Amino acid sequence: MHFLHVVGARPNFMKVAPVLRALAARPGVVQTLLHTGQHYDANMSDIFFEQLGLPRPEISLGVGSGSHAQQTAQIMARFEEAVLARSPDWVLVYGDVNSTVAAALVCAKLRIPVAHVEAGLRSFDRDMPEELNRLVTDQLSDLLLTPSADGDENLRREGIPAARIRCVGNVMIDTLVRLLPQARLPDAALSSPFALVTLHRPSNVDEPETLRSILETLIELSADCQMVFPVHPRTRRRIADLGLTFPSPRQFLLLEPVGYLECLALQRSALTVITDSGGIQEESTYLGVPCLTLRENTERPVTITHGSNQLIGTDMDLLQHEFRKVLNGQGKRGRRPPLWEGRASERIAEILLGGDAVVAPERRAA
Ligand code: UD1
């Protein structure tokens, strides 16, 4: 059985790693790893391959940046050629990035079976490009592998037959469980305590006044607790445009994007995490570290119902208030959601190879 895995952006790499390993451990499996090149900087891509022990991608499409339409269209055009040349039995797509939806759409038209890992998540906010990617990918996929029961409900509500949906748990947590023992803090001037900050959502960073208000609040809070902020390339450009003055690094430490092992160690050691990332909401839930999410909604509600996550939106008074609660030892700790124990990828391999992976006959490749 030949599986072709499509990855493109930073959050895909920790999701594909355990699935590749779980499938590689089974007999009769051939795998191809394809990188679209959506993320291409060494610190957004190469370092993850190295730290996660991923093989070099056999196919690199080298797509790079562009508008959403340009990026998605280029991935589609180049991916179609690559997938036709390989004719895999299954294509696996991950998460909600432009590479995910582009590959799913190509496969659906070629009638190549597609499995979506991390299916069913919904923020119900169509202003987020990722929400559109999730909706379309799920409609086009033959097998929907969800991380939590809310995903199954969302999919059924959208009319997807129950036979195509499997709740397998969270593959990000498989990687976290495997690599937590190797987590190591970056070589940087960290104080104690510190708060970890990450920001890259267009809704927070593309509007200068929103970004300014967030950063000014964080600068104020840094008087009481060092802010450690690895800056995404998108955000770096926007911050430069604002011309803000930051306090000294002892108070406000701006870093280049960090590797996976460093990011895990930073989360584990942080007093709290202030973020708009999806993956970090999940990782901090697993680690029991209070997470203050600078978004109005989340497609990962179990991080709130079970975990350590709280939505702050762009209400900077609320951020101040909740941050002070954390400083006073009253941060939310939560508990781990069901099936977030490190074996989701085993369940995926079982489903794909156990013969019960449902593909509607009309969707199978001719
Ligand atoms: C993408 C995903 C988002 C994910 C995020 C994690 C989509 C729609 N969004 O957003 O879901 O949470 O990745 O990082 O797919 N850039 C570089 N170097 C790189 C990669 C990007 O400089 O290696 C620059 C690009 O030129 C662009 C900006 O960063 O200006 C944004 O990159 P892009 O991949 O378009 O989207 P992200 O914001 O990273």
Short mmCIF file of C-alpha atoms and ligand atoms in Angstrom, two decimals:
data_model
loop_
_atom_site.label_atom_id
_atom_site.label_comp_id
_atom_site.label_asym_id
_atom_site.label_seq_id
_atom_site.Cartn_x
_atom_site.Cartn_y
_atom_site.Cartn_z
CA MET A 1 0.00 0.00 0.00
CA HIS A 2 1.45 3.37 -1.05
CA PHE A 3 0.75 6.47 1.08
CA LEU A 4 1.73 9.93 -0.09
CA HIS A 5 1.91 12.56 2.67
CA VAL A 6 1.57 16.25 1.84
CA VAL A 7 3.13 18.88 4.10
CA GLY A 8 3.96 22.52 3.51
CA ALA A 9 3.93 24.71 6.58
CA ARG A 10 5.44 24.60 10.06
CA PRO A 11 2.42 23.15 11.90
CA ASN A 12 2.24 20.21 9.46
CA PHE A 13 5.64 18.79 10.30
CA MET A 14 4.88 17.64 13.86
CA LYS A 15 1.65 16.06 12.62
CA VAL A 16 3.14 14.01 9.78
CA ALA A 17 6.09 12.71 11.83
CA PRO A 18 4.21 10.19 14.02
CA VAL A 19 2.00 9.00 11.17
CA LEU A 20 5.05 8.27 8.99
CA ARG A 21 6.60 6.33 11.86
CA ALA A 22 3.47 4.36 12.67
CA LEU A 23 2.98 3.34 9.04
CA ALA A 24 6.68 2.57 8.54
CA ALA A 25 6.47 0.00 11.33
CA ARG A 26 3.90 -2.03 9.38
CA PRO A 27 4.71 -4.52 6.61
CA GLY A 28 3.94 -3.83 2.98
CA VAL A 29 3.89 -0.05 3.27
CA VAL A 30 5.52 2.35 0.79
CA GLN A 31 5.54 6.05 1.70
CA THR A 32 6.34 9.25 -0.15
CA LEU A 33 6.81 12.56 1.66
CA LEU A 34 6.02 15.66 -0.41
CA HIS A 35 6.84 19.22 0.76
CA THR A 36 5.03 21.98 -1.09
CA GLY A 37 7.53 24.63 0.02
CA GLN A 38 4.85 26.92 1.53
CA HIS A 39 7.30 27.50 4.38
CA TYR A 40 10.89 27.59 3.16
CA ASP A 41 13.09 29.43 5.71
CA ALA A 42 15.52 27.17 7.56
CA ASN A 43 14.00 28.14 10.90
CA MET A 44 10.42 27.56 9.67
CA SER A 45 11.09 24.24 7.95
CA ASP A 46 14.55 22.54 7.89
CA ILE A 47 15.07 22.61 11.66
CA PHE A 48 11.77 20.74 12.14
CA PHE A 49 12.82 17.99 9.72
CA GLU A 50 16.02 17.57 11.68
CA GLN A 51 14.52 17.65 15.17
CA LEU A 52 11.51 15.49 14.35
CA GLY A 53 13.68 12.91 12.56
CA LEU A 54 11.74 13.33 9.33
CA PRO A 55 13.20 11.92 6.11
CA ARG A 56 14.15 14.44 3.44
CA PRO A 57 11.06 15.01 1.30
CA GLU A 58 11.25 12.88 -1.80
CA ILE A 59 9.34 15.58 -3.70
CA SER A 60 9.71 19.34 -3.11
CA LEU A 61 7.40 21.60 -5.04
CA GLY A 62 9.26 24.81 -4.08
CA VAL A 63 6.14 26.96 -4.14
CA GLY A 64 7.06 29.71 -1.62
CA SER A 65 5.04 32.80 -0.70
CA GLY A 66 2.29 34.57 -2.59
CA SER A 67 -1.30 35.65 -2.17
CA HIS A 68 -3.61 32.86 -1.00
CA ALA A 69 -4.89 32.33 -4.54
CA GLN A 70 -1.43 32.30 -6.07
CA GLN A 71 0.03 30.01 -3.45
CA THR A 72 -2.91 27.58 -3.54
CA ALA A 73 -3.04 27.54 -7.34
CA GLN A 74 0.69 26.93 -7.69
CA ILE A 75 0.56 24.07 -5.21
CA MET A 76 -2.36 22.56 -7.13
CA ALA A 77 -0.65 22.78 -10.51
CA ARG A 78 2.64 21.31 -9.30
CA PHE A 79 1.04 18.75 -7.00
CA GLU A 80 -1.19 17.37 -9.75
CA GLU A 81 1.83 16.44 -11.83
CA ALA A 82 3.60 14.85 -8.86
CA VAL A 83 0.65 12.81 -7.68
CA LEU A 84 -0.15 11.56 -11.16
CA ALA A 85 3.43 10.36 -11.55
CA ARG A 86 3.25 8.39 -8.28
CA SER A 87 -0.38 7.19 -8.24
CA PRO A 88 -0.52 6.45 -4.50
CA ASP A 89 -3.31 4.40 -2.91
CA TRP A 90 -3.94 7.17 -0.39
CA VAL A 91 -2.93 10.80 -0.01
CA LEU A 92 -2.75 12.09 3.57
CA VAL A 93 -3.20 15.81 4.20
CA TYR A 94 -2.67 17.53 7.55
CA GLY A 95 -4.25 20.44 9.41
CA ASP A 96 -5.63 23.53 7.75
CA VAL A 97 -2.97 25.32 5.75
CA ASN A 98 -3.14 26.26 2.08
CA SER A 99 -1.12 23.15 1.16
CA THR A 100 -3.81 20.97 2.79
CA VAL A 101 -6.75 22.28 0.81
CA ALA A 102 -4.79 22.50 -2.44
CA ALA A 103 -3.76 18.82 -2.32
CA ALA A 104 -7.23 17.66 -1.22
CA LEU A 105 -8.88 19.45 -4.14
CA VAL A 106 -6.47 17.98 -6.68
CA CYS A 107 -7.01 14.46 -5.32
CA ALA A 108 -10.78 14.80 -5.21
CA LYS A 109 -10.81 15.72 -8.91
CA LEU A 110 -8.44 12.90 -9.81
CA ARG A 111 -10.49 10.54 -7.62
CA ILE A 112 -7.49 9.58 -5.52
CA PRO A 113 -8.57 8.72 -1.95
CA VAL A 114 -7.65 11.42 0.58
CA ALA A 115 -7.43 11.12 4.35
CA HIS A 116 -7.52 14.34 6.38
CA VAL A 117 -5.59 14.20 9.64
CA GLU A 118 -6.99 16.75 12.14
CA ALA A 119 -10.40 16.85 10.49
CA GLY A 120 -13.56 18.43 11.87
CA LEU A 121 -12.13 21.41 13.74
CA ARG A 122 -14.24 24.54 13.38
CA SER A 123 -13.85 28.08 14.69
CA PHE A 124 -17.09 29.09 12.91
CA ASP A 125 -15.20 32.19 11.79
CA ARG A 126 -14.92 32.44 8.05
CA ASP A 127 -12.66 35.47 8.31
CA MET A 128 -9.89 33.00 9.10
CA PRO A 129 -8.30 31.56 5.97
CA GLU A 130 -7.72 28.31 7.88
CA GLU A 131 -11.47 27.89 8.51
CA LEU A 132 -12.15 27.97 4.78
CA ASN A 133 -9.35 25.46 4.25
CA ARG A 134 -10.85 23.18 6.91
CA LEU A 135 -14.39 23.33 5.51
CA VAL A 136 -13.33 22.58 1.96
CA THR A 137 -10.79 19.89 2.85
CA ASP A 138 -13.31 18.01 4.98
CA GLN A 139 -15.98 18.09 2.29
CA LEU A 140 -13.49 16.65 -0.20
CA SER A 141 -11.86 14.00 1.96
CA ASP A 142 -12.77 10.32 1.96
CA LEU A 143 -11.57 9.60 5.46
CA LEU A 144 -11.83 12.16 8.26
CA LEU A 145 -9.55 11.54 11.22
CA THR A 146 -10.56 13.80 14.09
CA PRO A 147 -8.60 14.74 17.23
CA SER A 148 -11.65 15.06 19.51
CA ALA A 149 -15.35 14.29 19.62
CA ASP A 150 -16.40 17.88 18.79
CA GLY A 151 -14.82 17.29 15.36
CA ASP A 152 -17.10 14.31 14.72
CA GLU A 153 -20.15 16.36 15.65
CA ASN A 154 -19.16 19.23 13.37
CA LEU A 155 -18.68 16.87 10.44
CA ARG A 156 -21.97 15.06 10.94
CA ARG A 157 -23.74 18.41 11.11
CA GLU A 158 -22.21 19.27 7.74
CA GLY A 159 -23.69 16.11 6.26
CA ILE A 160 -20.59 13.92 6.16
CA PRO A 161 -21.53 10.24 6.52
CA ALA A 162 -20.57 8.83 9.93
CA ALA A 163 -18.84 5.91 8.19
CA ARG A 164 -16.12 8.25 6.92
CA ILE A 165 -15.36 9.75 10.34
CA ARG A 166 -12.98 8.28 12.92
CA CYS A 167 -12.01 9.92 16.18
CA VAL A 168 -8.35 8.98 16.61
CA GLY A 169 -7.00 11.60 19.02
CA ASN A 170 -4.34 14.22 18.55
CA VAL A 171 -1.24 13.41 16.50
CA MET A 172 0.51 16.61 17.72
CA ILE A 173 0.44 15.06 21.18
CA ASP A 174 2.07 11.87 19.84
CA THR A 175 5.06 13.98 18.82
CA LEU A 176 5.05 15.92 22.08
CA VAL A 177 5.04 12.72 24.16
CA ARG A 178 7.91 11.26 22.13
CA LEU A 179 10.11 14.33 22.16
CA LEU A 180 9.40 15.98 25.51
CA PRO A 181 12.39 14.18 27.10
CA GLN A 182 14.64 15.87 24.52
CA ALA A 183 13.13 19.35 24.91
CA ARG A 184 15.81 21.96 25.60
CA LEU A 185 15.59 25.67 26.23
CA PRO A 186 17.08 27.92 23.54
CA ASP A 187 20.44 29.48 24.16
CA ALA A 188 18.99 32.86 25.14
CA ALA A 189 18.94 35.22 28.13
CA LEU A 190 15.83 33.86 29.87
CA SER A 191 14.75 35.29 33.23
CA SER A 192 12.62 33.58 35.82
CA PRO A 193 9.70 33.74 35.59
CA PHE A 194 8.97 34.39 31.92
CA ALA A 195 5.89 34.35 29.71
CA LEU A 196 6.07 32.86 26.22
CA VAL A 197 4.47 34.97 23.48
CA THR A 198 3.68 33.91 19.90
CA LEU A 199 1.65 35.92 17.40
CA HIS A 200 1.10 35.43 13.69
CA ARG A 201 -2.63 35.42 12.86
CA PRO A 202 -3.49 37.96 10.18
CA SER A 203 -6.30 39.27 12.44
CA ASN A 204 -3.74 40.22 15.12
CA VAL A 205 -0.70 41.24 13.13
CA ASP A 206 -1.89 42.66 9.82
CA GLU A 207 -3.87 45.56 11.31
CA PRO A 208 -1.28 48.00 12.71
CA GLU A 209 -3.51 49.39 15.48
CA THR A 210 -4.42 45.91 16.78
CA LEU A 211 -0.79 44.82 16.79
CA ARG A 212 0.27 48.07 18.47
CA SER A 213 -2.31 47.69 21.23
CA ILE A 214 -1.26 44.06 21.90
CA LEU A 215 2.44 44.91 21.96
CA GLU A 216 1.97 47.97 24.17
CA THR A 217 0.07 45.83 26.68
CA LEU A 218 2.75 43.15 26.61
CA ILE A 219 5.43 45.80 27.13
CA GLU A 220 3.52 47.04 30.17
CA LEU A 221 3.17 43.51 31.58
CA SER A 222 6.87 42.87 30.99
CA ALA A 223 7.63 45.13 33.96
CA ASP A 224 6.49 42.22 36.17
CA CYS A 225 7.52 39.19 34.13
CA GLN A 226 9.91 38.81 31.19
CA MET A 227 8.20 38.33 27.81
CA VAL A 228 9.95 35.82 25.54
CA PHE A 229 8.74 36.26 21.99
CA PRO A 230 10.00 34.13 19.08
CA VAL A 231 8.81 36.19 16.12
CA HIS A 232 7.17 34.63 13.04
CA PRO A 233 8.42 36.13 9.71
CA ARG A 234 4.99 37.61 8.95
CA THR A 235 4.94 39.35 12.34
CA ARG A 236 8.53 40.57 12.17
CA ARG A 237 7.76 42.67 9.12
CA ARG A 238 4.69 44.18 10.75
CA ILE A 239 6.52 45.00 13.99
CA ALA A 240 9.28 46.74 12.07
CA ASP A 241 6.64 48.95 10.39
CA LEU A 242 5.29 50.10 13.79
CA GLY A 243 8.59 51.60 14.96
CA LEU A 244 7.94 50.66 18.63
CA THR A 245 10.65 50.85 21.26
CA PHE A 246 11.02 47.67 23.29
CA PRO A 247 12.48 47.45 26.80
CA SER A 248 15.81 45.65 27.31
CA PRO A 249 15.97 41.90 26.49
CA ARG A 250 15.99 41.11 30.24
CA GLN A 251 12.44 42.37 30.20
CA PHE A 252 11.32 41.75 26.61
CA LEU A 253 13.28 39.16 24.67
CA LEU A 254 12.63 39.08 20.92
CA LEU A 255 13.94 35.90 19.25
CA GLU A 256 14.05 34.39 15.78
CA PRO A 257 11.52 31.53 15.35
CA VAL A 258 12.65 28.65 17.55
CA GLY A 259 12.84 24.92 16.76
CA TYR A 260 10.32 22.34 17.97
CA LEU A 261 12.38 21.14 20.94
CA GLU A 262 13.03 24.71 22.07
CA CYS A 263 9.36 25.63 21.70
CA LEU A 264 8.31 22.67 23.86
CA ALA A 265 10.87 23.54 26.54
CA LEU A 266 9.79 27.18 26.53
CA GLN A 267 6.16 26.17 26.98
CA ARG A 268 6.97 23.73 29.76
CA SER A 269 9.03 26.32 31.67
CA ALA A 270 6.81 29.34 31.06
CA LEU A 271 4.63 30.81 33.77
CA THR A 272 2.02 31.30 31.06
CA VAL A 273 1.71 31.33 27.29
CA ILE A 274 0.16 34.22 25.39
CA THR A 275 -0.58 33.10 21.84
CA ASP A 276 -2.79 33.01 18.78
CA SER A 277 -1.40 29.67 17.55
CA GLY A 278 -3.61 26.59 17.27
CA GLY A 279 -0.90 24.06 18.11
CA ILE A 280 0.31 25.94 21.17
CA GLN A 281 -3.20 25.95 22.65
CA GLU A 282 -3.04 22.14 22.44
CA GLU A 283 0.52 21.69 23.66
CA SER A 284 0.03 23.98 26.65
CA THR A 285 -3.16 22.06 27.53
CA TYR A 286 -1.18 18.83 27.57
CA LEU A 287 1.54 20.47 29.67
CA GLY A 288 -0.97 22.08 32.06
CA VAL A 289 0.47 25.57 31.52
CA PRO A 290 -2.07 28.44 31.56
CA CYS A 291 -2.67 29.66 28.01
CA LEU A 292 -4.15 33.10 27.25
CA THR A 293 -5.32 33.01 23.65
CA LEU A 294 -5.52 36.29 21.76
CA ARG A 295 -8.45 35.22 19.59
CA GLU A 296 -12.23 35.62 19.79
CA ASN A 297 -12.78 31.92 19.11
CA THR A 298 -10.98 28.63 18.84
CA GLU A 299 -11.42 25.60 16.62
CA ARG A 300 -10.00 23.57 19.52
CA PRO A 301 -12.74 23.89 22.19
CA VAL A 302 -11.48 20.96 24.27
CA THR A 303 -8.50 23.11 25.21
CA ILE A 304 -11.05 25.30 27.02
CA THR A 305 -13.53 22.70 28.32
CA HIS A 306 -10.76 20.34 29.46
CA GLY A 307 -7.49 22.19 29.18
CA SER A 308 -5.63 25.23 30.42
CA ASN A 309 -6.76 27.59 27.66
CA GLN A 310 -8.79 30.80 27.98
CA LEU A 311 -9.97 33.09 25.19
CA ILE A 312 -8.96 36.72 25.60
CA GLY A 313 -9.80 38.11 22.15
CA THR A 314 -8.35 41.56 21.72
CA ASP A 315 -9.61 42.81 25.09
CA MET A 316 -6.38 44.10 26.57
CA ASP A 317 -7.99 44.86 29.96
CA LEU A 318 -8.96 41.20 30.17
CA LEU A 319 -5.41 40.19 29.22
CA GLN A 320 -4.03 42.37 32.02
CA HIS A 321 -6.54 40.93 34.49
CA GLU A 322 -5.93 37.28 33.57
CA PHE A 323 -2.19 37.77 33.43
CA ARG A 324 -2.19 39.17 36.98
CA LYS A 325 -4.21 36.15 38.11
CA VAL A 326 -1.51 33.89 36.67
CA LEU A 327 1.16 35.95 38.44
CA ASN A 328 -0.77 35.38 41.70
CA GLY A 329 -0.73 31.63 41.15
CA GLN A 330 -4.38 31.44 40.04
CA GLY A 331 -3.78 30.39 36.41
CA LYS A 332 -5.95 27.72 34.79
CA ARG A 333 -4.32 24.25 34.76
CA GLY A 334 -7.06 21.97 33.40
CA ARG A 335 -6.67 18.32 32.43
CA ARG A 336 -5.83 16.34 29.31
CA PRO A 337 -8.62 15.60 26.82
CA PRO A 338 -9.48 11.96 25.99
CA LEU A 339 -7.21 10.24 23.43
CA TRP A 340 -4.46 12.83 23.85
CA GLU A 341 -1.99 10.27 25.16
CA GLY A 342 0.45 9.69 22.32
CA ARG A 343 -1.15 6.87 20.32
CA ALA A 344 -3.29 8.67 17.74
CA SER A 345 -0.94 7.75 14.88
CA GLU A 346 -1.13 4.06 15.84
CA ARG A 347 -4.88 4.28 15.53
CA ILE A 348 -4.52 5.97 12.13
CA ALA A 349 -2.21 3.21 10.85
CA GLU A 350 -4.66 0.60 12.12
CA ILE A 351 -7.56 2.23 10.29
CA LEU A 352 -5.63 2.73 7.04
CA LEU A 353 -4.24 -0.80 6.97
CA GLY A 354 -6.90 -2.67 8.85
CA GLY A 355 -9.21 -2.61 5.87
CA ASP A 356 -11.98 -0.60 7.48
CA ALA A 357 -10.97 2.71 5.90
CA VAL A 358 -14.16 3.61 4.17
CA VAL A 359 -13.95 5.12 0.73
CA ALA A 360 -17.14 5.55 -1.20
CA PRO A 361 -16.78 3.38 -4.33
CA GLU A 362 -17.56 6.30 -6.62
CA ARG A 363 -14.57 8.19 -5.16
CA ARG A 364 -11.98 5.49 -5.74
CA ALA A 365 -9.46 6.02 -8.51
CA ALA A 366 -10.60 4.28 -11.67
C1 UD1 B 1 0.55 29.54 7.75
C2 UD1 B 1 -0.82 28.89 7.85
C3 UD1 B 1 -1.31 28.98 9.31
C4 UD1 B 1 -0.27 28.42 10.26
C5 UD1 B 1 1.05 29.14 10.03
C6 UD1 B 1 2.14 28.65 10.95
C7 UD1 B 1 -2.25 29.13 5.84
C8 UD1 B 1 -3.41 29.82 5.27
N1 UD1 B 1 -1.82 29.59 7.03
O1 UD1 B 1 0.38 30.93 8.03
O2 UD1 B 1 -2.49 28.22 9.42
O3 UD1 B 1 -0.71 28.58 11.58
O4 UD1 B 1 1.44 28.95 8.68
O5 UD1 B 1 3.34 29.30 10.70
O6 UD1 B 1 -1.75 28.19 5.25
N2 UD1 B 1 7.38 33.50 5.36
C9 UD1 B 1 8.74 33.56 5.41
N3 UD1 B 1 9.43 32.40 5.54
C10 UD1 B 1 8.81 31.20 5.61
C11 UD1 B 1 7.41 31.16 5.56
C12 UD1 B 1 6.70 32.33 5.45
O7 UD1 B 1 9.35 34.62 5.34
O8 UD1 B 1 9.49 30.17 5.72
C13 UD1 B 1 6.62 34.75 5.21
C14 UD1 B 1 5.88 34.76 3.87
O9 UD1 B 1 6.63 35.36 2.90
C15 UD1 B 1 4.63 35.53 4.19
C16 UD1 B 1 4.41 35.27 5.66
O10 UD1 B 1 5.60 34.76 6.20
O11 UD1 B 1 4.83 36.90 4.00
C17 UD1 B 1 3.27 34.35 5.86
O12 UD1 B 1 3.52 33.02 5.39
P1 UD1 B 1 2.32 32.05 4.91
O13 UD1 B 1 2.77 30.66 4.73
O14 UD1 B 1 1.62 32.68 3.80
O15 UD1 B 1 1.29 32.07 6.09
P2 UD1 B 1 1.49 32.00 7.64
O16 UD1 B 1 1.09 33.30 8.20
O17 UD1 B 1 2.83 31.43 8.03
#
